[in-house]
Amino acid sequence: MRVNKPHSDNCSPAGSNEIEKPGSTTDFFYQAIENADGVPFQLIFGPRIGEGYYLNIGSGITDLLGIAPEDFTENQFHSMIEECVPLTDAIPSDPPEARQKFISGELKSYRAELLLKLPSGEKKWIRDASLPLTDDETGRVIGAFGIFYDISDSKNSAINVRMAREKAFEYDRLKSAFLRNISHEIRTPLNAIVGFSTLLGECGNVQQQKEYREIITQNTDHLLGIISDIIELSKLETDIVKINKYNVNINQLLQSVYAEYNERIRDKGILFRLALPPEGEGSLLVTDGYKLKRIIINLVENALKFTESGSIGLGYEHKEDNVEFYINDTGIGISEEQKDSIFTRFYQAESSSSRSFEGSGLGLTISKAYIQLLGGNIWFTSHRGKGSEFRFTVPDVKEEK
Ligand code: ADP
């Protein structure tokens, strides 16, 4: 058997060796390939995939795969392959099938991107580009002469670009849904304000005038809430929201939320439970009290909005270096499909036409951003039909730094 390397006819020295070893010309090609960060190889096929041997392998294989050239075997190489992406339609992704076509001459070249799991555990994308190696005497394909390239960087950046594009697309979709919803959300209180203002002008009955004025005030507050959420979100997105830390008595803060909401919650037939540790050292915290209250109010508003009966609980506990606040309810709960999305901005705007609860879908997004600004985390547990519990932490800092 004498190996005939592809395209080497006019530069191959008239070799008397059976198999051409890297000599002057071959050596030169090998060096040129390695110089271009490729790892050249000559593989002689065995009876089955994985049973061949590398006649030559560039020393760069150590940098590429973390395996010394003398230890590199075809068996090991194939055991590392996790994914194979052929670069032309003619190349089968199944390696034995591709090998068969390569040997039969149906495939004149082989090019594929391979995801390898290296012995170190690291994953790497490489490109395998090879041509048939034929026996001079029989003309049969007996192996492959090719180059391995490291393509991890370009592959990862392509993956990142694809993910960024998908994210932008998803964001765009949510934004359109939000605009559709928000226009409805703004128009409803606006219509009420305009309508009842007109009625107010025409109505002479004092009691009725009072009712109309209350409706107008409620709708104005609601409208203001929506508009300030939108403005706050755009401020958060442009990083211009600053935190302003000072000494906060969290017992008093929770009591004030309780006082503000107890009547509304009771009017809905729901029990509002406040659980506070005794006031003292532990109830003092250096944080942004305004934002902390906004977060708690957002969560209490949601609990109230999504609960028809039962109770709503509010409290906090000291846990390691944090104060952990909780707001739980016995409301409708959050379905498994919703769970991943509820902190996404504008979420809920999606199901605008079928919605029976008002809201901009911004409350949790703003709350989460505030909590992160304060140095904490938020999470929740929920069961459809049984209720939800939101918990978030704020660092337990006692003195202003
Ligand atoms: P909004 O309440 O204005 O729609 P949020 O960002 O506050 O927006 O909440 C997003 C979504 O998360 C809600 O529309 C609702 O589907 C779900 N959700 C939030 N809190 C609760 C809760 N306590 N119980 C049930 N679902 C909730």
Tab-separated table of C-alpha atoms and ligand atoms in Angstrom, residues 229 298-299 302-303 305-307 329 331-334 338 342-344 347-349 355 357-365 382 384 387-388 390, ligand 1:
chain	number	residue	atom	x	y	z
A	229	ASP	CA	-45.224	52.964	36.458
A	298	ASN	CA	-47.071	46.248	44.770
A	299	LEU	CA	-47.124	42.756	46.269
A	302	ASN	CA	-51.398	41.868	43.604
A	303	ALA	CA	-52.458	39.664	46.513
A	305	LYS	CA	-56.254	41.723	43.092
A	306	PHE	CA	-55.861	37.967	42.671
A	307	THR	CA	-57.635	36.807	45.850
A	329	ASP	CA	-52.472	34.935	49.777
A	331	GLY	CA	-55.920	33.550	45.763
A	332	ILE	CA	-56.011	32.109	42.256
A	333	GLY	CA	-52.318	31.166	42.221
A	334	ILE	CA	-49.954	31.191	39.271
A	338	GLN	CA	-46.924	31.640	33.824
A	342	ILE	CA	-44.318	36.989	35.645
A	343	PHE	CA	-41.226	39.117	36.260
A	344	THR	CA	-40.944	39.916	32.556
A	347	TYR	CA	-46.229	40.401	31.136
A	348	GLN	CA	-49.993	39.946	31.369
A	349	ALA	CA	-50.385	42.616	28.726
A	355	ARG	CA	-58.200	39.783	30.983
A	357	PHE	CA	-57.914	41.981	36.191
A	358	GLU	CA	-56.638	45.434	35.536
A	359	GLY	CA	-52.925	46.189	35.642
A	360	SER	CA	-50.095	47.222	33.394
A	361	GLY	CA	-47.953	44.119	33.923
A	362	LEU	CA	-45.161	46.313	35.280
A	363	GLY	CA	-45.573	45.946	39.043
A	364	LEU	CA	-43.392	42.871	39.511
A	365	THR	CA	-40.794	44.089	37.030
A	382	SER	CA	-47.552	29.283	44.083
A	384	ARG	CA	-52.989	27.188	40.994
A	387	GLY	CA	-52.577	30.788	46.514
A	388	SER	CA	-49.130	32.331	46.288
A	390	PHE	CA	-43.841	36.087	47.446
B	1	ADP	P1	-50.030	43.447	36.927
B	1	ADP	O1	-50.470	42.986	38.281
B	1	ADP	O2	-50.106	44.926	36.746
B	1	ADP	O3	-50.660	42.696	35.824
B	1	ADP	P2	-47.487	42.479	37.799
B	1	ADP	O4	-46.148	42.631	37.172
B	1	ADP	O5	-47.632	42.993	39.179
B	1	ADP	O6	-48.506	43.139	36.800
B	1	ADP	O7	-47.880	40.951	37.800
B	1	ADP	C1	-47.701	40.184	36.630
B	1	ADP	C2	-48.628	38.994	36.625
B	1	ADP	O8	-48.218	38.040	37.618
B	1	ADP	C3	-50.051	39.319	36.992
B	1	ADP	O9	-50.760	39.840	35.895
B	1	ADP	C4	-50.565	37.947	37.417
B	1	ADP	O10	-50.844	37.166	36.280
B	1	ADP	C5	-49.349	37.349	38.126
B	1	ADP	N1	-49.407	37.563	39.585
B	1	ADP	C6	-48.682	38.436	40.316
B	1	ADP	N2	-48.965	38.334	41.644
B	1	ADP	C7	-49.905	37.375	41.746
B	1	ADP	C8	-50.629	36.793	42.863
B	1	ADP	N3	-50.423	37.172	44.136
B	1	ADP	N4	-51.507	35.802	42.593
B	1	ADP	C9	-51.720	35.393	41.327
B	1	ADP	N5	-51.072	35.906	40.233
B	1	ADP	C10	-50.192	36.879	40.434
